[in-house]
mmCIF file of C-alpha atoms in Angstrom:
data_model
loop_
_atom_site.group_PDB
_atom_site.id
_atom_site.type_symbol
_atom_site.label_atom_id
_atom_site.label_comp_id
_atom_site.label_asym_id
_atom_site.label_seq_id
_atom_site.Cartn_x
_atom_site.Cartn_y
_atom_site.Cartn_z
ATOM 1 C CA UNK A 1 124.389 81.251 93.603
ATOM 2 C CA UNK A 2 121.120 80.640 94.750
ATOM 3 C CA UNK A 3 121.681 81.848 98.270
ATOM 4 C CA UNK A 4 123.306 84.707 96.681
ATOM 5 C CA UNK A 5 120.188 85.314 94.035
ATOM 6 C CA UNK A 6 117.656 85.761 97.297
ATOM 7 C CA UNK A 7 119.857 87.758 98.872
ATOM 8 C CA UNK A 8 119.790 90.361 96.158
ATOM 9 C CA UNK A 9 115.737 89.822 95.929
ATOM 10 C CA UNK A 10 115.273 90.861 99.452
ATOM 11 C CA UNK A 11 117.409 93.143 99.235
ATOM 12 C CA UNK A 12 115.366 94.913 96.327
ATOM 13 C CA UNK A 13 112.213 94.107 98.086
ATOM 14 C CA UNK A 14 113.500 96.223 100.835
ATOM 15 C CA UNK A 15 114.271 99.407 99.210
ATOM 16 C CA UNK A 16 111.513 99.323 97.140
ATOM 17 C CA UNK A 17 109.081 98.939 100.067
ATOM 18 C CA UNK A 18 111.209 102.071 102.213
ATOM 19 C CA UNK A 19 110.747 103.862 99.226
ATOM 20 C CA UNK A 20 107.349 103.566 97.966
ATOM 21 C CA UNK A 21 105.811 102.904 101.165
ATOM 22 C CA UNK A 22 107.851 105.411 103.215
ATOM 23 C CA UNK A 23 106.558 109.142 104.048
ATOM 24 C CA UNK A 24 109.048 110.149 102.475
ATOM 25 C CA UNK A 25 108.181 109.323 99.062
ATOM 26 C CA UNK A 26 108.180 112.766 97.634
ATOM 27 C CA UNK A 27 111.280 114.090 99.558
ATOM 28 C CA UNK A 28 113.044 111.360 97.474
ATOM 29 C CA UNK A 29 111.230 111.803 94.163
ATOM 30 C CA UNK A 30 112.829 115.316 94.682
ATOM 31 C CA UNK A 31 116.055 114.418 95.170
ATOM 32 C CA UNK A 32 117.430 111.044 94.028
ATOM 33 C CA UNK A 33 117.866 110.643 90.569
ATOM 34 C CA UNK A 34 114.939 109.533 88.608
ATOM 35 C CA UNK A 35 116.772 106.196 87.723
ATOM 36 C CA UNK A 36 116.925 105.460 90.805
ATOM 37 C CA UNK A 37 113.808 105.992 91.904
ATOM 38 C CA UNK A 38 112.464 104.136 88.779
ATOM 39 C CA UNK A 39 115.218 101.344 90.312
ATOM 40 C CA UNK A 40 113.731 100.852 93.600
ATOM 41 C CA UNK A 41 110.152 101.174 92.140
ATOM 42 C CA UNK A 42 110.597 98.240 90.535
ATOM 43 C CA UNK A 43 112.165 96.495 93.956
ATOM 44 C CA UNK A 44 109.005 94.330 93.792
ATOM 45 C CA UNK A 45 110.219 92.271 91.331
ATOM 46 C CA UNK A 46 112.400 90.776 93.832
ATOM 47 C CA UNK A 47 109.603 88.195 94.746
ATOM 48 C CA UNK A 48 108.750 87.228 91.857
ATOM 49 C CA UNK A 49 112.425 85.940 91.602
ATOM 50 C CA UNK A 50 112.224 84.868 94.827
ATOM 51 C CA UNK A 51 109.306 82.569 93.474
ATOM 52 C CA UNK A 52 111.322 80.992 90.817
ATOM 53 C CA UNK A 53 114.398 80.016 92.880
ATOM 54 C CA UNK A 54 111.752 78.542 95.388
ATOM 55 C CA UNK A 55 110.768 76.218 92.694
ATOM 56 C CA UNK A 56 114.566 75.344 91.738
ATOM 57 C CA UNK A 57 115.457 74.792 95.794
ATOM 58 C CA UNK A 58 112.124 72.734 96.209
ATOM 59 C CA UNK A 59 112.488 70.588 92.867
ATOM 60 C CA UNK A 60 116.096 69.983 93.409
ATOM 61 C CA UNK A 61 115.974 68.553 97.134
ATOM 62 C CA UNK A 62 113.073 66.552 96.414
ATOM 63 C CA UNK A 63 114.518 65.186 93.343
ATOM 64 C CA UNK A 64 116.337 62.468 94.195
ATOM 65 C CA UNK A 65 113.873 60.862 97.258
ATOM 66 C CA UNK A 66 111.004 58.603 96.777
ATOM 67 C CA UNK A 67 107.310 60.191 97.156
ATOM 68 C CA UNK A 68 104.906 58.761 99.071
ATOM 69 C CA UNK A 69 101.949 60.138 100.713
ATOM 70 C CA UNK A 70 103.876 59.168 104.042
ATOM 71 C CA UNK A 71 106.931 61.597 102.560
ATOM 72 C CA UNK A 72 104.444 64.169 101.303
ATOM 73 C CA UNK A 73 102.748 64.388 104.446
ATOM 74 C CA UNK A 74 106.464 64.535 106.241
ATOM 75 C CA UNK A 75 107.532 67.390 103.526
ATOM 76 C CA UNK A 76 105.141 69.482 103.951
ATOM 77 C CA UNK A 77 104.941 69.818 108.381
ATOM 78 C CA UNK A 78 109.346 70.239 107.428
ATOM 79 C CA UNK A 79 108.532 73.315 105.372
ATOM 80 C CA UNK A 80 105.611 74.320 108.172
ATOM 81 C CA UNK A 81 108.573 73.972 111.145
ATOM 82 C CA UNK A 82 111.151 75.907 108.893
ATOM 83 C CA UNK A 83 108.731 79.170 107.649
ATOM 84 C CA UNK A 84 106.174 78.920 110.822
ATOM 85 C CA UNK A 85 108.473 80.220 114.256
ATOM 86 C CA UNK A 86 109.564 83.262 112.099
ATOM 87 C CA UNK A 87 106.416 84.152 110.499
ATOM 88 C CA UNK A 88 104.762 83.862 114.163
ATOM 89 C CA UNK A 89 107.679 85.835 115.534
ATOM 90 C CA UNK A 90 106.833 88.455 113.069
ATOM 91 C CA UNK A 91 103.240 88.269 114.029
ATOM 92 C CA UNK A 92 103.825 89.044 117.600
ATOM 93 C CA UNK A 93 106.337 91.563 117.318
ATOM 94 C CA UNK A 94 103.636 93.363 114.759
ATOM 95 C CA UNK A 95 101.787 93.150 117.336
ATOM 96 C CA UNK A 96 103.477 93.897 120.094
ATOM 97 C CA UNK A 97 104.489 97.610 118.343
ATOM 98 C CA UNK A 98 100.857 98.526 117.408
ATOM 99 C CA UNK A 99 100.192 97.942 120.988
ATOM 100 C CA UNK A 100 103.208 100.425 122.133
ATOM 101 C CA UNK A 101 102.121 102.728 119.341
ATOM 102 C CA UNK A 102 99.213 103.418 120.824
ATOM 103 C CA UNK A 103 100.080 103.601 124.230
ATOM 104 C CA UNK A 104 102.249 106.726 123.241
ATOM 105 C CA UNK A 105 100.167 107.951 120.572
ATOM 106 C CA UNK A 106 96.754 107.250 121.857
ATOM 107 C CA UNK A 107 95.332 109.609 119.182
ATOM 108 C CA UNK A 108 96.115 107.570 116.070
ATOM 109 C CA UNK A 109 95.171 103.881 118.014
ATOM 110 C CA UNK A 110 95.781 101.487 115.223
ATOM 111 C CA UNK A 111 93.312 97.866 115.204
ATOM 112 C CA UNK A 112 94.515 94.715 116.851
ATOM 113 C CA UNK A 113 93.925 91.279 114.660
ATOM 114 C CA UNK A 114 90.350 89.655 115.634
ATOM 115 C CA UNK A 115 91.340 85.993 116.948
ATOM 116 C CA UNK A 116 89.715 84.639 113.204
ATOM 117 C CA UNK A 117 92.137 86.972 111.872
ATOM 118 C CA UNK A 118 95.050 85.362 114.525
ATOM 119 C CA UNK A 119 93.650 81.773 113.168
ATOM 120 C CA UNK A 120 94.126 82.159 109.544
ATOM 121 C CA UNK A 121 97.230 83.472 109.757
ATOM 122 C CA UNK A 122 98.529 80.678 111.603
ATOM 123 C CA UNK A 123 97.123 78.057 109.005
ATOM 124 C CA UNK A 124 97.982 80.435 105.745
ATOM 125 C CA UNK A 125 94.443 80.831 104.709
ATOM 126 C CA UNK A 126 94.319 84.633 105.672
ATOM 127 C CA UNK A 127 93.867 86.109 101.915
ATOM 128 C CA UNK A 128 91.978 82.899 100.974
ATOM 129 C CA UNK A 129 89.528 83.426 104.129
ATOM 130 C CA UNK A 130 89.096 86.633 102.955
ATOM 131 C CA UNK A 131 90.702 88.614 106.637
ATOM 132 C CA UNK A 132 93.708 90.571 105.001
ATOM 133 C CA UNK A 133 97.451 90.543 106.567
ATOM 134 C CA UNK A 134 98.659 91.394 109.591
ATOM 135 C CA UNK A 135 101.830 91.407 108.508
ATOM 136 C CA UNK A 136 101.762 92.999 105.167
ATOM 137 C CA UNK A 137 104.247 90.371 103.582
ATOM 138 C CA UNK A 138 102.494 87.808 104.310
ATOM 139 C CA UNK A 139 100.115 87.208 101.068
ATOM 140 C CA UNK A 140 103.297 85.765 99.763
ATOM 141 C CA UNK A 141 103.930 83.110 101.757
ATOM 142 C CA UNK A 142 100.139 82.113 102.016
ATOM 143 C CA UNK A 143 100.969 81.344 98.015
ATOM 144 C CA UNK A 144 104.501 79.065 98.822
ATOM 145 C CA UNK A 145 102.313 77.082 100.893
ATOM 146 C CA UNK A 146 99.755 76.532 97.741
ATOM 147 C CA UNK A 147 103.272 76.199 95.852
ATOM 148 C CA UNK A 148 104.572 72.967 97.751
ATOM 149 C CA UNK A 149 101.318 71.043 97.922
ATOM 150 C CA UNK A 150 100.384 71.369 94.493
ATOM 151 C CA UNK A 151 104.228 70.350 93.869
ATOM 152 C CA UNK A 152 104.759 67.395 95.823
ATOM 153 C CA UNK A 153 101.068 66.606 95.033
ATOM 154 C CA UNK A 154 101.942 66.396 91.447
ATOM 155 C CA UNK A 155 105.159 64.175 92.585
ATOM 156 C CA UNK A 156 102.813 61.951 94.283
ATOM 157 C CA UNK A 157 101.232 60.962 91.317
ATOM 158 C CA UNK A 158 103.853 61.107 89.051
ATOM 159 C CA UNK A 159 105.969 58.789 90.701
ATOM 160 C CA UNK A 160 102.808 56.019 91.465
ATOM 161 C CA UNK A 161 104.570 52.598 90.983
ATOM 162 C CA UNK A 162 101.112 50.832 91.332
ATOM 163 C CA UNK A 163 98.731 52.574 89.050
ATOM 164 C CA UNK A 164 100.962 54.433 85.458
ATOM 165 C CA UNK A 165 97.191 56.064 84.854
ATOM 166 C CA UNK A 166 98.109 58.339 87.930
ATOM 167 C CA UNK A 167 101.360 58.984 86.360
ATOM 168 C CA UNK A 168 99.967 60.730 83.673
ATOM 169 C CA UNK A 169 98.024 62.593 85.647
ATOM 170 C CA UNK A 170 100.581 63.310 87.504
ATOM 171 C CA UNK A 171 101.790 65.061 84.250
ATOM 172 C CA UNK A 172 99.080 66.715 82.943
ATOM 173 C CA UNK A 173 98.320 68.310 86.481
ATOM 174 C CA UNK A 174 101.727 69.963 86.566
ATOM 175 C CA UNK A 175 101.159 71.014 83.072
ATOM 176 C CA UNK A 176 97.424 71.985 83.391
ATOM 177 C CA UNK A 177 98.126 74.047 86.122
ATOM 178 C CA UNK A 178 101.126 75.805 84.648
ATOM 179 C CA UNK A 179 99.177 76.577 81.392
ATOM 180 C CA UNK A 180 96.652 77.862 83.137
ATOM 181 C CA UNK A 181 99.041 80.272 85.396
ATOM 182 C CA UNK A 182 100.372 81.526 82.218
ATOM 183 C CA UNK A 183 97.118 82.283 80.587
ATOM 184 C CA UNK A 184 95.651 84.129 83.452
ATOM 185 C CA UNK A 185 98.938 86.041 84.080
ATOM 186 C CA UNK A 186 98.683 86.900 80.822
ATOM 187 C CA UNK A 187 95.300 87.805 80.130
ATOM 188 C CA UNK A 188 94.023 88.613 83.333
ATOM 189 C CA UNK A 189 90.775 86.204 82.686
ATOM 190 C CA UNK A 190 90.512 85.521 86.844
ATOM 191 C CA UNK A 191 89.807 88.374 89.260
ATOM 192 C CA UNK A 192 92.485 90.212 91.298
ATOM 193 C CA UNK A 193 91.458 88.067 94.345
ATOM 194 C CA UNK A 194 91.974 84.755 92.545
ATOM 195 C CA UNK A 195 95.405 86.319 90.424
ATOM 196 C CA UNK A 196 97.053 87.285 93.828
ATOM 197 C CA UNK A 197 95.592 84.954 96.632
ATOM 198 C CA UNK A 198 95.252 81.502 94.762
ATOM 199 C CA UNK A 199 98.615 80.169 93.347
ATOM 200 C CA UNK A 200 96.835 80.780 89.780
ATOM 201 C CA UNK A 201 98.400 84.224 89.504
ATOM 202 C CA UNK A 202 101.944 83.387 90.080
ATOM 203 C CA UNK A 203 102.761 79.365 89.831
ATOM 204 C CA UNK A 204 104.468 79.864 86.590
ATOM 205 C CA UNK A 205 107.466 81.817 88.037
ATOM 206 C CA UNK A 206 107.549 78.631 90.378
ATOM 207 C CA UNK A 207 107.491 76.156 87.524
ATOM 208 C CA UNK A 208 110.415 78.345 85.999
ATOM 209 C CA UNK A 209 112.388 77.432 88.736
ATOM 210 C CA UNK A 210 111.364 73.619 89.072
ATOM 211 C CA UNK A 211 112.054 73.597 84.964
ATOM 212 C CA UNK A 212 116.059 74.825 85.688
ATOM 213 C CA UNK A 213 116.374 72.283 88.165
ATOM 214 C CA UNK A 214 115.068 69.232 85.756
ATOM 215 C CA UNK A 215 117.949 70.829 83.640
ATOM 216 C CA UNK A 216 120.506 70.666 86.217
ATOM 217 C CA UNK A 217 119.572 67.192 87.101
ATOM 218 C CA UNK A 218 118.772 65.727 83.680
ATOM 219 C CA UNK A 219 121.310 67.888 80.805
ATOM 220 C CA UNK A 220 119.475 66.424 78.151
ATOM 221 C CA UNK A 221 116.787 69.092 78.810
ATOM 222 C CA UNK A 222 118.759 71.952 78.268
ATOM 223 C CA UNK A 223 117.939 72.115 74.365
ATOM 224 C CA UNK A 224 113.970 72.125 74.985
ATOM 225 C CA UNK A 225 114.340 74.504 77.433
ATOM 226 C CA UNK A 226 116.291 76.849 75.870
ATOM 227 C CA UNK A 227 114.205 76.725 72.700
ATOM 228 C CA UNK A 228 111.051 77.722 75.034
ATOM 229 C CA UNK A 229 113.377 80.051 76.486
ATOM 230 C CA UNK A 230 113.651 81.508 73.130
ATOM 231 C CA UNK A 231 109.814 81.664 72.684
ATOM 232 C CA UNK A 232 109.104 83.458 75.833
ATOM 233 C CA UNK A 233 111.790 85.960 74.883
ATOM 234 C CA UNK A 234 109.991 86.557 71.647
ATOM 235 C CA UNK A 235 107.065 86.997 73.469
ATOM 236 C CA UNK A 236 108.692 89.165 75.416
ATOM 237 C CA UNK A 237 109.858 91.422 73.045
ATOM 238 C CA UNK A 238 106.374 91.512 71.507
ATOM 239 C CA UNK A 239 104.861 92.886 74.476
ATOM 240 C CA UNK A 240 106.572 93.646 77.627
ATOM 241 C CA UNK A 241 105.235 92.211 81.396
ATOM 242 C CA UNK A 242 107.243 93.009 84.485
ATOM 243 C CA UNK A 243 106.175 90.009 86.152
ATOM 244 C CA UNK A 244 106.699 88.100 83.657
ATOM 245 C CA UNK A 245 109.995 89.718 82.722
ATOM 246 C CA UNK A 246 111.409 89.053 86.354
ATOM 247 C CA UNK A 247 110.473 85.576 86.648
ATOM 248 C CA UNK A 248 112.478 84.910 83.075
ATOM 249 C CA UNK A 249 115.479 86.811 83.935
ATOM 250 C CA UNK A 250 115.481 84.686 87.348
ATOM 251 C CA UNK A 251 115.371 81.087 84.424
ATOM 252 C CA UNK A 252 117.952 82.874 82.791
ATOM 253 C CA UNK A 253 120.391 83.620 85.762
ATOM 254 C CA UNK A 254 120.073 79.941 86.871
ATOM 255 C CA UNK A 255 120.361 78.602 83.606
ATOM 256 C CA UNK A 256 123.539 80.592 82.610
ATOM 257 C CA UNK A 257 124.816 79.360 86.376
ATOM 258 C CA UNK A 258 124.144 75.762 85.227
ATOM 259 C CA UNK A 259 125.419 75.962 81.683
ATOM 260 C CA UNK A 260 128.951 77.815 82.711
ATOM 261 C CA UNK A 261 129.457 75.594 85.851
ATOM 262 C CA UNK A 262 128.961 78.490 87.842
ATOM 263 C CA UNK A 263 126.173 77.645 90.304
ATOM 264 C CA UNK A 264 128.694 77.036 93.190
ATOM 265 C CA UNK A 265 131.021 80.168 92.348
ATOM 266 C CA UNK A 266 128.581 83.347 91.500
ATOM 267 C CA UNK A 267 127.118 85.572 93.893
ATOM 268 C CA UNK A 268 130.077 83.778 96.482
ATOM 269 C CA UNK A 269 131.016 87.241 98.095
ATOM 270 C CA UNK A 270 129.926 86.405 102.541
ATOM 271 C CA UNK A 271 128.211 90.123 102.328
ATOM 272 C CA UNK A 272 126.055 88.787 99.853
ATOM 273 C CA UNK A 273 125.890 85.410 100.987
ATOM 274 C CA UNK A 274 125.106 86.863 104.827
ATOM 275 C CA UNK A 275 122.049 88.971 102.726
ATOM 276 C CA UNK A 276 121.161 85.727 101.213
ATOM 277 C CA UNK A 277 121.482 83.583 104.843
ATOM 278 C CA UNK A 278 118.887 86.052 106.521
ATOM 279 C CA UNK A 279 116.565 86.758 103.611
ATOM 280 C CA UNK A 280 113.751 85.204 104.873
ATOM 281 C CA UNK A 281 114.123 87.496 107.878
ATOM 282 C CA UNK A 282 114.899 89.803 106.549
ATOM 283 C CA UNK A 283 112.026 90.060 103.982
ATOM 284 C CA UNK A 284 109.559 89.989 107.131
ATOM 285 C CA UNK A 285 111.725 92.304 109.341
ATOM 286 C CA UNK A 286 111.294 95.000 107.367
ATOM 287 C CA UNK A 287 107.996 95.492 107.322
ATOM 288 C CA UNK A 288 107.423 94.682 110.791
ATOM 289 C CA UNK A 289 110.295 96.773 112.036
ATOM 290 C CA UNK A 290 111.939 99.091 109.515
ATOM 291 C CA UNK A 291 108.796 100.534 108.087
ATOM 292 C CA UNK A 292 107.803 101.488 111.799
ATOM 293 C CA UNK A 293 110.886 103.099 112.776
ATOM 294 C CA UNK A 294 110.940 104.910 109.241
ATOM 295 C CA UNK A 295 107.460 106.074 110.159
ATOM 296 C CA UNK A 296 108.420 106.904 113.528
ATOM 297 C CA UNK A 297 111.580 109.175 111.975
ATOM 298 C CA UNK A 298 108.899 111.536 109.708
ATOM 299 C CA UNK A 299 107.145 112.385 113.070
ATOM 300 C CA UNK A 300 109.947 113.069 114.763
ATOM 301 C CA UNK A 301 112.615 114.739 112.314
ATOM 302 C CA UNK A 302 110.205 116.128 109.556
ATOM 303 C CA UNK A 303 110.320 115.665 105.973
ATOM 304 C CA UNK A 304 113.661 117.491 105.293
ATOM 305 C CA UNK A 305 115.897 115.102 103.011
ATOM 306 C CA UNK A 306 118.345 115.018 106.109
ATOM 307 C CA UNK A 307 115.501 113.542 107.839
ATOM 308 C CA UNK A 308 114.859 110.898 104.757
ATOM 309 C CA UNK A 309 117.836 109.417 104.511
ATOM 310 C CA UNK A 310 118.558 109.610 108.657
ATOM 311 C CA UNK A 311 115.275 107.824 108.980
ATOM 312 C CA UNK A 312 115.495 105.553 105.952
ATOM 313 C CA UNK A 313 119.263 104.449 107.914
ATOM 314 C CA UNK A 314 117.381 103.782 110.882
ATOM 315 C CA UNK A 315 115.106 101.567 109.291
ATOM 316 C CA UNK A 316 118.096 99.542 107.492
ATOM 317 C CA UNK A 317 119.415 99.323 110.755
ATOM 318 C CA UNK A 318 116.926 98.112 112.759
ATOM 319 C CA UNK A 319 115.967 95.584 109.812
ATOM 320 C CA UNK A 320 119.329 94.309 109.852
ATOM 321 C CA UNK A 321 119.466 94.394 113.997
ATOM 322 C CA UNK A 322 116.204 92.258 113.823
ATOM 323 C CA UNK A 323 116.430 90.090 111.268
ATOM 324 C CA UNK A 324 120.213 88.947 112.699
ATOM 325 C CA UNK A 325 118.353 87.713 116.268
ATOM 326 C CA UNK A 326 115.221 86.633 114.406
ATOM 327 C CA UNK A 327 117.844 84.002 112.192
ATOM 328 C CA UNK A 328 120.367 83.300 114.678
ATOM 329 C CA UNK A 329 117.379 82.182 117.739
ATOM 330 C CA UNK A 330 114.702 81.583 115.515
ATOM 331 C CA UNK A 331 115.330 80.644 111.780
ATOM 332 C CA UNK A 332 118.347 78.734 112.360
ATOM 333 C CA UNK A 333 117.046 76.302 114.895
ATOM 334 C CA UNK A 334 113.594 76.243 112.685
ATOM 335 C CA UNK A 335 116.119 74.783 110.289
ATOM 336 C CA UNK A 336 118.055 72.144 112.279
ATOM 337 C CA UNK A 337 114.128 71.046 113.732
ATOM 338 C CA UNK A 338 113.115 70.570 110.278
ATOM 339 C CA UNK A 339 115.764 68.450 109.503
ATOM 340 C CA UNK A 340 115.489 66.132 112.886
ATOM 341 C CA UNK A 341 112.100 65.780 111.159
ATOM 342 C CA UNK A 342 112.566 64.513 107.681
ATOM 343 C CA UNK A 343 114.169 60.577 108.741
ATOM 344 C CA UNK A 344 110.656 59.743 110.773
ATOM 345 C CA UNK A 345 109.063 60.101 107.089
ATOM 346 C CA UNK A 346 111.648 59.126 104.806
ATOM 347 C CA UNK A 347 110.325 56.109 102.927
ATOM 348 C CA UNK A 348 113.768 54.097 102.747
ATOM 349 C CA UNK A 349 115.033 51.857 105.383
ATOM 350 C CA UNK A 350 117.365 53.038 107.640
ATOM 351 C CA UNK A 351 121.067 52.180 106.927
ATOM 352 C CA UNK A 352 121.668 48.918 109.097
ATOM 353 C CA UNK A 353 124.317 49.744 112.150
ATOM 354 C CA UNK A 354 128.069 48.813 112.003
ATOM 355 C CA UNK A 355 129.174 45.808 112.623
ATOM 356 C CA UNK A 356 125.577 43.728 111.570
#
């Protein structure tokens, strides 16, 4: 289901972004439907949901192992080795295009990335460091970084066996911290560069997702939950926030999966299970790739709608073409490296060999 769940959230991250980034904005405005349009405007939900089944992957595998700094440290270089070779892939190919771009249209020459630029890319700290994206997607991942070490940082102290003090504050970080992310998403008391470059602005829609896998591991949560779950809805109702709103659905979904036994059985289907597979490459191949040939379709065809939905094709297609290589000879081995990784800093013994 959860496989399934991203799928769909890149998905809608895609069309929103080759609609309301596209040239062709008004040629569509013109002709789809309006709820349509007022669909694939709100396509940008999809990472906010992506956010909250983050949480639920990221609680859930690291729910059962023993935390230690030597783990943390180990955790943390496996999630660098799975999200790094595509992200840099992206990079260059970015890259690579502005370059050909302005070979052949020497009259529009787009910037190249300064090498401090390069740098803080490479280390997350882009938005942070104040030098903007190169790829435009990539604000978002700068903030899963922040995600999993204030996570497994929280872990750490939780599960001290020496010192119960730092267990508590194990605690009350992971609840300070999510308080806090609630308040300022819903007041607004930080400024825009804190709310979308610091984890501030968005942690709660993680901690949704770490909160519906404590109820998947531990049942006896369920009630509590659900009676915050009835709270927020409440709140909800009061006084509407997209964000907000996406991030709940996205509990909801994964609770309903967990209650009804479903979590191995919904969103099964391979087409959306191949989506789901390849969302991660997908979410950066379509900026880096399908927004360019999209562009590249309103200079050559026009803005007829024949042209908008022959150029918006293209850019599925090439998405799709690109994000297929970049998983099959990038993400997938990125995977299998990451978990050759994880037994040089797993804290328990190794199991003794057969026969003594």
């Amino acid at each position: 289901f959860i496989d399934g769940l991203r799928g769909v959230a890149a998905l809608a991250v895609l069309f929103y972004h080759f609609y309301y980034n596209s040239p062709y904005l008004e040629t569509f405005d013109a002709i789809l439907p309006r709820r349509l349009c007022w669909l694939f405007g709100k396509g940008w939900m999809g990472v906010e949901s992506c956010f909250g089944s983050s949480g639920f992957v990221i609680a859930h595998s690291l729910g059962k192992d023993r935390i230690t700094p030597k783990y943390a440290a180990g955790f943390i270089l496996r999630r660098s080795i799975r999200l790094d070779p595509p992200y840099w892939v992206g990079i260059v190919t970015w890259i690579g295009l502005t370059a050909l771009s302005n070979v052949l249209v020497p009259s529009r020459a787009l910037p190249y990335p300064s090498w401090p630029q390069l740098a803080s890319h490479l280390f997350y700290l882009l938005n942070v460091l104040g030098y903007g994206d190169i790829v435009p997607v990539a604000w978002s991942l700068c903030l899963e970084l922040q995600f999993y070490t204030l996570y497994i940082l929280c872990l750490l102290l939780f599960l001290s066996r020496r010192f119960r003090t730092l267990r508590w504050a194990g605690v009350a970080l992971f609840a300070a911290t999510t308080a806090l992310s609630w308040i300022s998403v819903t007041t607004r008391c930080f400024p825009n560069g804190v709310q979308k470059h610091w984890f501030v602005g968005t942690w709660y829609l993680f901690a949704m997702g770490v909160f519906a896998a404590w109820v998947w591991e531990r049942p006896r949560l369920f009630k509590p939950l659900a009676a915050l779950c009835g709270l927020l809805a409440a709140g909800l109702a009061l006084r509407w926030h997209d964000s907000i709103g996406a991030g709940f659905a996205t509990l909801l979904a994964i609770l309903a999966a967990i209650r009804l036994g479903k979590l191995g059985t919904w969103l099964r289907g391979d087409l959306i299970q191949y989506f789901g597979r390849r969302s991660y490459s997908i979410y950066l191949a379509h900026f880096v790739v399908g927004l360019r040939v999209i562009n590249l379709g309103y200079r050559l065809l026009g803005d007829s709608p024949a042209a908008a939905f022959a150029a918006t094709l293209g850019g599925v297609a090439a998405t799709l073409l690109f994000s297929e290589a970049t998983y099959r000879w990038v993400e997938r081995p990125s995977l299998r490296w990451a978990k050759k990784v994880k037994p040089y800093f797993d804290p328990r013994p190794a199991p003794a060999p057969l026969g003594g």
